[in-house]
XYZ file of C-alpha atoms in Angstrom:
740
model
C 263.722 72.448 238.344
C 261.905 74.502 235.560
C 258.816 76.413 236.624
C 257.161 73.975 239.019
C 255.829 75.404 242.105
C 253.893 73.950 245.225
C 250.894 73.428 242.830
C 252.016 69.766 242.698
C 251.232 69.375 246.381
C 247.777 68.859 247.912
C 246.479 71.768 249.844
C 247.009 71.917 253.720
C 244.353 70.528 255.764
C 243.152 71.736 259.065
C 240.132 72.174 261.221
C 237.149 73.683 259.173
C 236.346 77.174 260.025
C 238.847 77.603 262.570
C 240.874 80.954 262.706
C 243.981 81.008 264.545
C 245.452 84.415 266.026
C 249.076 84.995 267.158
C 250.154 84.856 270.827
C 249.379 87.719 273.378
C 251.786 90.667 273.272
C 251.979 93.087 276.303
C 249.146 91.060 278.040
C 246.665 91.867 275.243
C 245.165 89.425 272.984
C 244.767 90.592 269.383
C 241.592 90.581 267.542
C 240.230 87.125 265.793
C 241.766 88.381 262.304
C 245.074 89.339 263.521
C 247.995 87.056 262.113
C 250.918 88.093 264.485
C 254.299 87.341 263.322
C 253.122 85.341 260.256
C 252.961 88.774 258.489
C 256.688 88.368 257.809
C 255.715 85.984 254.978
C 253.938 88.919 252.950
C 257.023 90.114 251.366
C 260.247 88.741 250.009
C 263.705 90.624 250.693
C 265.989 91.471 248.118
C 269.050 90.438 250.056
C 269.907 87.385 251.886
C 270.382 88.022 255.689
C 273.093 86.690 257.566
C 272.743 83.202 258.999
C 273.737 82.669 262.521
C 274.842 79.178 263.650
C 272.430 77.645 266.327
C 273.783 76.926 269.887
C 274.048 73.225 270.513
C 271.674 72.110 273.170
C 272.629 68.627 273.519
C 272.699 67.670 269.891
C 269.867 67.478 267.345
C 266.341 67.070 268.436
C 265.717 64.318 265.939
C 264.974 60.858 267.380
C 267.888 58.563 267.432
C 266.056 55.803 265.770
C 264.959 58.153 262.835
C 268.416 59.792 262.230
C 269.874 56.740 260.260
C 267.104 56.799 257.915
C 267.031 60.640 257.318
C 270.805 60.599 256.676
C 270.689 57.709 254.274
C 268.119 59.504 252.383
C 269.592 62.926 252.529
C 266.445 64.386 254.482
C 266.744 67.425 256.613
C 264.486 68.727 259.381
C 263.384 72.216 260.295
C 261.353 73.807 263.192
C 259.713 77.076 262.615
C 258.836 78.902 265.778
C 255.584 80.935 264.467
C 255.612 83.377 267.610
C 259.286 84.328 267.274
C 259.308 83.991 263.461
C 262.453 81.991 263.630
C 263.120 78.850 261.535
C 265.831 76.450 262.772
C 267.202 73.636 260.676
C 269.874 71.091 260.943
C 272.807 70.641 258.736
C 271.412 68.505 255.951
C 268.720 70.898 255.603
C 271.274 73.894 255.522
C 273.157 71.867 252.700
C 270.073 71.225 250.495
C 269.423 75.033 250.946
C 272.796 76.014 249.788
C 273.791 77.587 253.215
C 277.033 76.815 254.564
C 277.342 75.753 258.339
C 276.384 72.837 260.651
C 272.962 74.279 261.225
C 270.944 77.421 260.450
C 268.553 79.764 262.000
C 266.836 82.364 259.870
C 263.573 84.386 259.745
C 260.728 83.565 257.265
C 261.900 86.539 255.208
C 265.364 85.252 255.008
C 264.222 81.774 254.167
C 261.921 83.214 251.100
C 264.827 85.190 249.945
C 266.481 81.728 249.219
C 263.716 80.800 246.777
C 263.298 81.547 243.092
C 261.253 84.688 242.868
C 258.551 83.067 240.905
C 258.160 80.285 243.671
C 258.387 82.482 246.799
C 254.676 83.934 246.429
C 253.262 80.249 246.115
C 255.222 79.092 249.106
C 253.912 82.038 251.135
C 250.360 81.475 250.378
C 250.612 77.636 251.244
C 252.266 78.520 254.506
C 249.792 81.155 255.466
C 246.872 78.706 254.654
C 248.456 76.098 256.749
C 248.820 78.357 259.660
C 245.394 79.700 259.402
C 244.040 76.071 259.473
C 246.316 74.315 261.610
C 246.977 72.071 258.758
C 249.921 70.842 256.726
C 251.426 71.985 253.494
C 254.119 71.071 251.013
C 255.483 72.003 247.736
C 258.285 71.818 244.964
C 260.361 74.968 244.815
C 263.667 76.288 243.373
C 266.370 77.689 245.514
C 269.134 80.053 244.255
C 272.502 79.176 245.465
C 275.087 81.888 246.024
C 276.630 81.053 242.896
C 273.261 81.688 240.959
C 272.693 77.724 240.370
C 269.156 76.643 240.774
C 268.213 73.426 242.790
C 264.951 71.820 243.256
C 263.811 71.271 246.858
C 260.711 69.699 248.158
C 259.510 70.128 251.687
C 256.491 68.805 254.026
C 255.410 70.656 257.327
C 252.748 70.543 259.893
C 251.540 73.304 262.155
C 251.257 72.531 265.754
C 248.886 74.191 268.164
C 249.706 75.333 271.785
C 247.518 74.370 274.751
C 245.149 77.196 273.764
C 244.586 75.938 270.263
C 246.690 78.717 268.633
C 249.474 78.007 265.943
C 252.843 77.717 267.535
C 255.223 75.749 265.605
C 255.534 74.275 262.026
C 257.816 71.244 261.932
C 258.589 69.275 258.951
C 261.179 67.759 256.512
C 263.105 68.925 253.398
C 265.051 67.045 250.743
C 266.705 67.714 247.399
C 264.311 67.009 244.476
C 266.509 67.847 241.609
C 266.923 64.274 240.432
C 263.165 63.578 241.097
C 262.028 66.525 239.257
C 264.282 65.844 236.214
C 262.684 62.516 236.038
C 259.342 64.153 235.925
C 260.548 66.493 233.357
C 261.925 63.725 231.281
C 258.647 61.895 231.514
C 256.666 65.046 230.357
C 259.046 65.469 227.750
C 258.541 61.807 226.470
C 254.769 62.367 227.033
C 254.895 65.383 224.840
C 257.124 63.565 222.241
C 254.687 60.739 222.243
C 251.840 63.007 221.551
C 253.696 64.812 218.741
C 254.367 61.564 217.209
C 250.627 60.415 217.534
C 249.806 63.736 215.826
C 252.341 63.181 213.172
C 250.944 59.738 212.267
C 247.455 61.267 212.075
C 248.626 64.233 210.067
C 250.839 61.789 207.944
C 247.754 59.292 207.303
C 245.710 62.258 206.240
C 248.223 63.577 203.668
C 248.932 60.231 202.303
C 245.167 59.397 202.003
C 244.689 62.682 199.856
C 247.673 61.704 197.699
C 246.068 60.531 194.427
C 249.127 59.652 192.042
C 252.418 58.230 192.701
C 253.999 61.605 192.218
C 251.768 63.044 194.983
C 252.929 60.202 197.440
C 256.492 60.918 196.636
C 256.069 64.768 197.386
C 253.969 64.102 200.710
C 256.746 61.481 201.810
C 259.520 63.974 201.175
C 257.870 66.789 203.003
C 257.010 64.693 206.210
C 258.511 66.447 209.177
C 259.547 63.369 211.514
C 259.167 64.536 215.142
C 262.032 63.964 217.480
C 264.229 62.538 214.981
C 264.443 64.857 211.804
C 266.349 62.932 209.266
C 268.996 64.247 206.874
C 268.038 62.121 203.942
C 264.790 60.453 202.665
C 264.359 58.303 199.734
C 261.204 56.651 198.443
C 261.738 53.922 195.865
C 259.408 51.357 194.080
C 260.673 47.834 193.595
C 259.824 46.301 190.245
C 261.488 43.488 188.254
C 264.302 43.325 190.578
C 265.397 47.070 190.473
C 264.564 50.013 192.698
C 263.129 53.021 190.739
C 263.547 56.199 192.782
C 260.270 58.096 193.034
C 261.425 60.884 195.194
C 264.264 61.933 197.396
C 265.452 64.806 199.539
C 268.846 65.448 201.194
C 270.901 63.881 198.630
C 272.738 65.356 195.497
C 271.081 64.601 192.253
C 274.054 62.512 190.949
C 273.971 60.419 194.252
C 270.175 59.619 193.648
C 270.797 58.893 189.882
C 273.466 56.402 190.901
C 270.878 54.209 192.738
C 267.927 54.799 190.232
C 266.975 51.679 188.632
C 269.838 49.729 190.263
C 269.414 46.025 190.237
C 269.492 44.702 193.828
C 272.270 42.382 194.829
C 271.746 40.029 197.707
C 274.370 41.565 199.769
C 272.755 44.834 200.027
C 270.731 46.088 203.062
C 267.911 47.165 200.774
C 267.719 43.730 199.317
C 267.514 42.006 202.771
C 264.834 44.374 203.857
C 262.749 43.546 200.831
C 263.381 39.861 200.967
C 262.618 39.406 204.519
C 259.855 42.103 204.638
C 261.490 43.329 208.032
C 263.104 46.869 208.661
C 266.785 47.021 208.943
C 268.396 49.832 211.362
C 272.021 50.571 211.098
C 273.232 52.862 213.871
C 276.822 53.469 212.820
C 279.160 53.577 209.817
C 281.065 50.718 211.407
C 277.898 48.557 211.852
C 277.128 49.149 208.132
C 280.511 48.122 207.053
C 280.640 45.118 209.560
C 277.189 43.697 208.291
C 277.318 44.544 204.620
C 281.069 44.979 203.888
C 280.441 44.461 200.139
C 277.749 47.295 199.966
C 279.790 49.711 202.116
C 282.093 51.358 199.536
C 279.052 52.835 197.542
C 277.186 53.650 200.685
C 280.217 55.371 202.283
C 280.204 58.008 199.386
C 276.974 59.337 200.489
C 278.371 60.665 203.729
C 275.637 59.252 206.116
C 276.347 57.721 209.453
C 273.030 55.947 210.390
C 270.242 54.431 208.385
C 266.786 52.904 208.505
C 265.708 50.682 205.508
C 261.774 50.179 205.701
C 260.376 47.750 203.147
C 256.945 48.865 201.940
C 254.496 45.779 202.127
C 250.976 45.974 200.649
C 248.626 43.102 199.960
C 251.177 40.436 200.977
C 254.035 41.663 198.725
C 256.958 44.126 198.728
C 256.280 47.089 196.406
C 259.059 49.462 197.397
C 261.373 50.705 199.967
C 261.775 53.771 202.075
C 265.414 54.904 203.276
C 265.803 57.201 206.060
C 269.364 58.474 206.802
C 271.183 60.648 209.432
C 274.527 62.552 209.234
C 275.359 61.430 212.844
C 275.552 57.946 214.194
C 272.353 57.231 216.018
C 270.908 54.285 217.903
C 267.179 54.499 217.406
C 265.227 53.622 220.518
C 261.947 51.243 220.395
C 259.490 54.195 220.006
C 261.463 55.648 217.106
C 261.622 52.249 215.200
C 257.864 51.739 215.964
C 257.323 55.257 214.457
C 259.317 54.587 211.270
C 257.675 51.173 210.870
C 254.128 52.559 211.170
C 255.275 55.373 208.735
C 256.381 52.630 206.250
C 253.142 50.828 206.544
C 251.155 53.975 205.773
C 253.538 54.811 202.743
C 252.951 51.350 201.408
C 249.268 51.535 201.441
C 249.133 54.936 199.921
C 251.701 53.971 197.301
C 249.850 50.836 196.225
C 246.643 52.875 196.041
C 248.311 55.541 193.777
C 250.017 52.863 191.562
C 246.593 51.472 190.820
C 245.248 54.870 190.138
C 248.064 55.481 187.722
C 247.410 52.177 185.995
C 243.608 52.868 185.628
C 244.387 56.393 184.409
C 246.811 55.036 181.773
C 244.161 52.406 180.833
C 241.642 55.207 180.489
C 243.890 57.407 178.374
C 244.943 54.639 176.057
C 241.333 53.474 175.642
C 240.160 57.105 175.058
C 242.833 57.468 172.549
C 241.604 54.516 170.571
C 238.053 55.522 170.705
C 238.508 59.086 169.667
C 239.739 60.067 166.424
C 243.555 60.507 166.566
C 243.491 63.487 164.006
C 240.687 65.712 162.533
C 240.839 65.506 158.680
C 241.651 68.945 156.989
C 238.865 70.001 154.485
C 239.388 73.055 152.264
C 236.975 75.777 153.178
C 236.585 74.971 156.774
C 238.843 75.114 159.866
C 238.058 72.698 162.944
C 239.232 72.485 166.299
C 238.569 69.783 168.955
C 238.826 69.202 172.703
C 238.291 66.516 175.305
C 238.238 66.810 179.078
C 237.919 63.710 181.223
C 235.620 63.932 184.253
C 238.622 63.835 186.536
C 237.384 60.725 188.627
C 237.207 56.980 188.212
C 238.769 55.609 185.032
C 238.479 59.262 183.664
C 236.677 57.870 180.615
C 233.083 58.026 179.380
C 230.820 58.049 176.579
C 231.326 61.430 175.022
C 232.893 61.718 171.503
C 233.235 63.970 168.677
C 234.083 63.245 164.848
C 234.708 65.141 161.639
C 233.891 63.218 158.455
C 234.815 64.223 154.849
C 231.644 63.576 152.731
C 231.273 63.079 149.062
C 230.951 66.322 146.820
C 233.243 68.241 149.087
C 231.003 68.606 152.003
C 231.793 67.777 155.414
C 229.972 66.089 158.444
C 230.210 67.131 162.244
C 229.414 64.616 164.918
C 229.042 65.229 168.659
C 227.452 62.710 171.011
C 227.345 61.142 174.519
C 226.574 57.556 175.470
C 224.727 57.186 178.579
C 226.960 56.085 181.423
C 230.633 56.967 182.599
C 232.359 53.688 182.549
C 234.266 51.339 180.236
C 230.946 49.806 178.945
C 229.782 53.208 177.837
C 233.022 53.940 176.207
C 232.907 50.661 174.310
C 229.306 51.461 173.066
C 230.593 54.777 172.018
C 233.201 53.502 169.890
C 230.936 51.145 167.920
C 228.399 53.882 167.542
C 231.078 56.276 166.335
C 232.243 53.906 163.692
C 228.613 53.143 162.540
C 227.670 56.653 162.457
C 230.848 57.549 160.359
C 230.248 54.763 157.912
C 226.655 55.837 157.315
C 227.760 59.434 156.764
C 230.689 58.590 154.491
C 228.209 56.352 152.191
C 226.468 59.678 151.245
C 223.216 59.365 152.975
C 221.564 62.607 153.962
C 221.635 63.618 157.648
C 218.058 62.502 158.592
C 219.009 59.028 157.204
C 222.339 58.951 158.886
C 220.637 59.710 162.284
C 217.711 57.123 161.698
C 220.247 54.329 160.709
C 222.568 55.095 163.882
C 219.550 54.855 166.092
C 218.536 51.564 164.694
C 222.007 50.371 164.936
C 222.067 51.171 168.741
C 218.777 49.661 169.392
C 219.845 46.438 167.597
C 222.864 46.221 169.956
C 220.477 45.676 172.909
C 222.825 47.144 175.455
C 220.100 48.975 177.494
C 222.060 52.161 176.765
C 220.810 55.145 174.694
C 222.925 58.193 173.309
C 222.335 61.795 172.577
C 223.889 63.071 169.278
C 223.974 66.023 167.020
C 224.887 65.404 163.417
C 225.466 68.240 160.993
C 226.417 68.439 157.206
C 228.140 71.453 156.043
C 227.975 72.637 152.450
C 231.470 74.059 152.062
C 230.732 75.764 148.788
C 227.892 77.900 150.280
C 228.111 77.684 154.055
C 224.824 75.806 154.435
C 224.393 73.750 157.557
C 221.951 70.801 157.504
C 221.720 69.648 161.141
C 219.922 66.863 162.914
C 219.470 66.629 166.683
C 218.687 63.331 168.708
C 218.155 64.447 172.280
C 221.110 66.484 172.253
C 222.135 70.202 172.794
C 221.322 72.860 170.156
C 224.662 74.361 168.724
C 225.878 77.785 169.510
C 227.028 79.918 166.454
C 229.634 82.765 166.705
C 228.791 85.503 164.188
C 231.453 87.317 162.191
C 230.873 90.403 164.277
C 231.899 88.513 167.553
C 228.273 88.007 168.796
C 226.936 84.402 169.580
C 223.439 82.897 169.710
C 222.107 79.461 170.373
C 221.041 78.027 166.881
C 217.632 76.214 167.372
C 217.568 72.678 165.699
C 214.375 70.479 165.562
C 215.040 67.681 168.125
C 214.221 63.967 168.180
C 214.432 61.131 170.645
C 218.002 60.002 171.818
C 219.471 57.087 169.600
C 218.634 53.787 170.660
C 215.213 54.328 171.996
C 213.154 53.541 168.883
C 214.448 51.638 165.858
C 211.834 53.504 163.786
C 212.453 56.965 164.850
C 212.607 59.449 162.202
C 214.434 62.832 162.447
C 213.755 66.253 160.930
C 216.582 68.313 159.270
C 217.200 72.067 160.250
C 218.979 74.157 157.790
C 220.724 77.264 158.556
C 223.543 79.375 156.965
C 226.881 80.589 157.844
C 228.910 83.665 156.563
C 232.572 83.491 155.908
C 234.340 83.583 159.299
C 231.371 82.400 161.446
C 231.807 79.364 163.690
C 229.673 76.513 164.981
C 230.261 75.285 168.248
C 229.064 71.681 169.349
C 229.654 70.343 172.899
C 228.197 67.559 175.283
C 226.309 68.396 178.422
C 229.239 68.247 180.785
C 230.314 71.779 179.589
C 226.898 73.320 180.398
C 225.011 71.309 183.023
C 225.767 69.934 186.551
C 223.993 69.521 189.824
C 224.957 73.054 190.736
C 224.037 74.722 187.284
C 220.938 74.322 185.266
C 221.048 74.076 181.581
C 219.870 77.581 180.876
C 222.600 79.095 182.944
C 225.277 76.801 181.231
C 224.199 77.654 177.796
C 224.315 81.307 178.747
C 227.829 80.962 180.140
C 228.806 78.933 176.951
C 227.579 81.922 174.722
C 229.503 84.333 176.782
C 232.728 82.284 176.282
C 232.213 82.021 172.514
C 231.268 85.703 172.222
C 233.762 88.635 172.249
C 237.157 89.211 171.089
C 239.455 86.250 170.740
C 242.733 86.287 172.813
C 246.034 87.059 170.849
C 247.669 83.685 169.719
C 250.539 82.562 167.469
C 248.188 79.940 165.809
C 244.597 80.077 164.338
C 242.231 82.109 166.277
C 239.762 79.002 166.429
C 242.267 77.218 168.589
C 242.360 80.176 170.864
C 238.660 79.965 170.995
C 238.606 76.301 171.784
C 241.230 76.849 174.482
C 239.097 79.666 176.164
C 236.103 77.405 176.337
C 238.012 74.379 177.588
C 240.111 76.284 180.323
C 236.979 78.027 181.721
C 235.293 74.455 181.996
C 238.585 72.911 183.582
C 238.905 75.654 186.209
C 235.238 75.353 187.160
C 234.529 73.538 190.325
C 230.996 72.504 189.202
C 232.395 70.315 186.562
C 231.137 66.590 187.006
C 231.165 65.009 183.639
C 233.620 64.515 180.873
C 233.475 67.093 177.795
C 233.643 66.779 174.216
C 234.027 70.023 172.229
C 233.979 70.516 168.434
C 234.219 73.895 166.503
C 234.103 74.581 162.908
C 234.542 77.832 161.189
C 233.321 78.409 157.556
C 236.135 80.141 155.715
C 234.308 79.993 152.426
C 234.813 77.977 149.250
C 238.305 77.551 147.731
C 239.170 80.817 145.970
C 236.833 83.006 148.065
C 233.323 84.525 147.428
C 232.392 87.278 145.397
C 229.311 88.107 147.428
C 227.781 86.908 150.728
C 225.213 84.191 149.464
C 222.384 82.017 150.624
C 221.594 79.007 148.474
C 218.630 76.416 149.024
C 217.003 73.708 147.016
C 213.311 73.401 147.571
C 211.553 70.166 146.799
C 208.537 70.212 144.419
C 206.249 68.817 147.057
C 207.839 70.584 150.129
C 205.633 73.630 150.272
C 206.406 74.044 153.937
C 210.042 74.639 152.798
C 208.794 77.986 151.456
C 207.990 79.397 154.925
C 211.382 78.053 156.246
C 213.184 79.860 153.407
C 211.483 83.240 154.078
C 212.863 83.011 157.606
C 216.366 82.064 156.528
C 216.403 85.041 154.010
C 215.288 87.460 156.757
C 218.134 86.175 159.118
C 220.671 86.317 156.269
C 219.686 90.043 155.220
C 219.808 90.923 158.914
C 223.366 89.534 159.275
C 224.409 91.112 156.069
C 223.476 94.692 157.246
C 220.708 95.212 154.804
C 217.620 94.851 156.983
C 215.743 97.439 155.173
C 215.545 95.162 152.238
C 213.802 92.259 154.215
C 210.138 93.021 153.470
C 210.385 93.537 149.853
C 212.870 90.856 149.253
C 210.878 88.269 151.192
C 207.536 89.029 149.292
C 209.271 88.855 145.843
C 211.354 85.663 146.632
C 208.101 84.098 147.769
C 206.355 85.001 144.527
C 209.212 83.512 142.476
C 209.612 80.393 144.267
C 205.863 79.665 144.640
C 205.551 80.292 140.824
C 208.411 77.934 140.142
C 207.159 74.857 142.228
C 203.440 75.356 141.278
C 204.111 75.393 137.574
C 206.703 72.634 137.399
C 207.207 69.054 138.372
C 210.777 69.395 139.466
C 212.800 70.926 142.410
C 213.697 74.587 142.187
C 217.041 76.158 143.401
C 216.994 79.455 145.288
C 220.053 81.604 145.485
C 220.545 85.046 147.104
C 223.458 86.981 146.884
C 224.732 90.461 148.382
C 227.191 92.449 146.126
C 229.390 95.198 147.518
C 231.132 97.320 145.074
C 233.246 100.262 145.867
C 231.487 103.509 145.711
C 227.945 101.921 145.401
C 225.315 100.684 147.638
C 225.143 97.163 148.354
C 222.936 95.401 145.729
C 220.977 92.175 146.438
C 220.319 89.590 143.714
C 217.815 86.788 144.050
C 217.530 83.889 141.475
C 215.243 81.052 141.261
C 216.073 78.119 139.011
C 213.951 75.394 137.577
C 214.056 72.647 134.876
C 210.848 73.788 133.095
C 210.848 75.388 129.579
C 207.445 77.107 130.206
C 208.381 80.900 130.469
C 206.228 83.101 132.818
C 203.605 85.396 131.293
C 202.726 88.713 132.427
C 198.915 89.029 132.786
C 196.257 91.723 133.874
C 194.022 89.691 136.536
C 190.535 90.922 137.182
C 189.376 92.147 140.545
C 188.146 88.717 141.494
C 191.262 86.777 140.418
C 193.061 84.933 142.930
C 196.293 84.685 141.036
C 198.404 86.251 138.231
C 199.750 89.352 140.225
C 203.370 87.949 141.015
C 205.088 89.366 137.994
C 203.196 92.694 138.572
C 204.639 92.682 142.093
C 208.206 91.902 140.875
C 208.000 94.528 138.220
C 206.707 97.306 140.514
C 208.960 96.784 143.588
C 212.208 95.518 142.114
C 214.952 97.732 140.781
C 215.404 95.191 137.918
C 214.161 91.743 136.960
C 214.320 89.271 134.152
C 214.232 85.677 133.125
C 217.197 83.752 131.350
C 217.314 80.522 129.746
C 219.670 77.700 131.270
C 219.779 74.990 128.672
C 217.224 72.792 130.322
C 215.027 75.208 132.208
C 215.270 78.933 133.197
C 216.463 81.280 135.844
C 214.157 83.974 137.160
C 215.676 87.008 139.038
C 215.370 90.427 140.587
C 217.694 92.822 142.147
C 217.219 95.407 144.955
C 219.582 98.129 145.976
C 220.015 99.210 149.642
C 218.426 102.572 150.005
C 217.126 102.510 146.321
C 213.850 103.745 145.225
C 212.279 100.353 144.948
C 212.339 100.075 148.857
């Protein structure tokens, strides 16, 4: 009977506000709150009192016309004399209560002792209320038979009043409700099972909707807990070109799955029939399988299953796969179970179709990206490069970001990093055209500014309504000089030899494609051996949740510091560290291109740290830039105490060269470090004039003529040397020397 109690019945009804007392005792009437003999319902005895047979008084009091109906339905009757606290019942009621004898007579305490301990208090409260209100009551309860068996019983009773309106008797019926209660329990169980199945369908739909790839769908399908019919085996297979490709399976040995993988479907197989007719096939036993598909049975028998469900996966009007659900024991699936499996097959079909489309798009994007980006980065003596590309992770996973490394005439190398507006196949196509054009301009030997101007004109002529940001840098491998041009792109980051990093400012211009006549300025900066230039696209340093300044600061932190131990080149470890931090970030929304170049020095190595620049005869502003580069170089080389003197004397030599000649001048600064001696700085300025400088003694009012006097006074040593066609002026400073 379970734990059901009288709560399943309506509360007894009676006259409102009426309070009934027990009968008078000893000629006195109790107070209005006295309950008389009904107090016996307040406790439940622990032992069952003896039952005395009732004396026969002319037979049962049940009317003759009602007796056949009660007998046919197994209904007994009872009569409870409230004043005497005596319950009398007929033989059917005694049988229902599990008491032997034709009739029974027992007190309320004895009656309560027959009930299950959990039900007795509920029955007591219902009866007491009915007595107090002169109403009726009823309930389900469990009775404990002498052997310990539990039976469900239901009763209905009404309280009758005497001539004075006081409760006198309760009469009613009692019948066995075990079968009725089992039906209710079965209905409750089925309702709970339907609720579980409904919840399962919702959870399965959610899990399958979150599955992105075919592998995800197979994993989710294999882990689904089917409510009410846990299967012993699950197989998910895709159907292509007449064959089944197993995507995922559980409950089967690996060799069994391998026997069916990529198996051609024969017409006599149940899987073939399910796919052909687009209808599920249910086989309840091994005998049914053998009878319906005798040719396929020998191979199926080896799997050891006894019941199967073959569910075709139909999406967009065509069958794309098959689900197989199997059981170890024979099982006849009911209508609800078949409906559940068919619904599951529909969900899996839609999810699998979406996942296959996603995988196809991903493969298309990956193939297109492989074509657009260089397959390999050329190796150039004197430099080491590393590249990374991270797709955005949504859509076709392709965009307009690209990188390139271009070997240039004269042993130089060109670095390109760029980003075409947009994140689709159109942007990727434009990126491919622009990459090829820019590579061609650079390979022809054009200077960086011309390369960028021609690329901008090329993109503008395509008339695509797209623009692109780009940074192009030409690296002089012999001297570590970088000539950089920036078109609306990010500044590069430089990792110094001591592990520090900083953003290298480069003069910017408009993005490519906005103006066909745009001109760009070149920024020169130098690298020491072992220093690295880092170029990237904005997906690495900018998102809706992260501004550009924060992103550049994080990039500098990633570039700086000690490099992790790696078996390969340290620059690869640095590239991995930057890329991994970007890949792990939840803020990333765009694809990322990353290009690193480390200057190792010219082949054969360098005798000293060096800064070398050419200064155009008409480029007077270049003298100011040169002073700044010289200051930065001396600070990096660790001889900052030489900066003021070297800057002053270098300015004098360079100004003298471009003022008194009509050709370009070549400036070279070298720092020599010799064992046991202080570092020595040598600065040379070469020109193609045969006119040698003359030392003069200017008057007080003269505006020139003091350059050589300053060189002679401040330098440790200086001189002029012929160079065939031209000359070389030089001076040297020693760190910690007297000339400083």
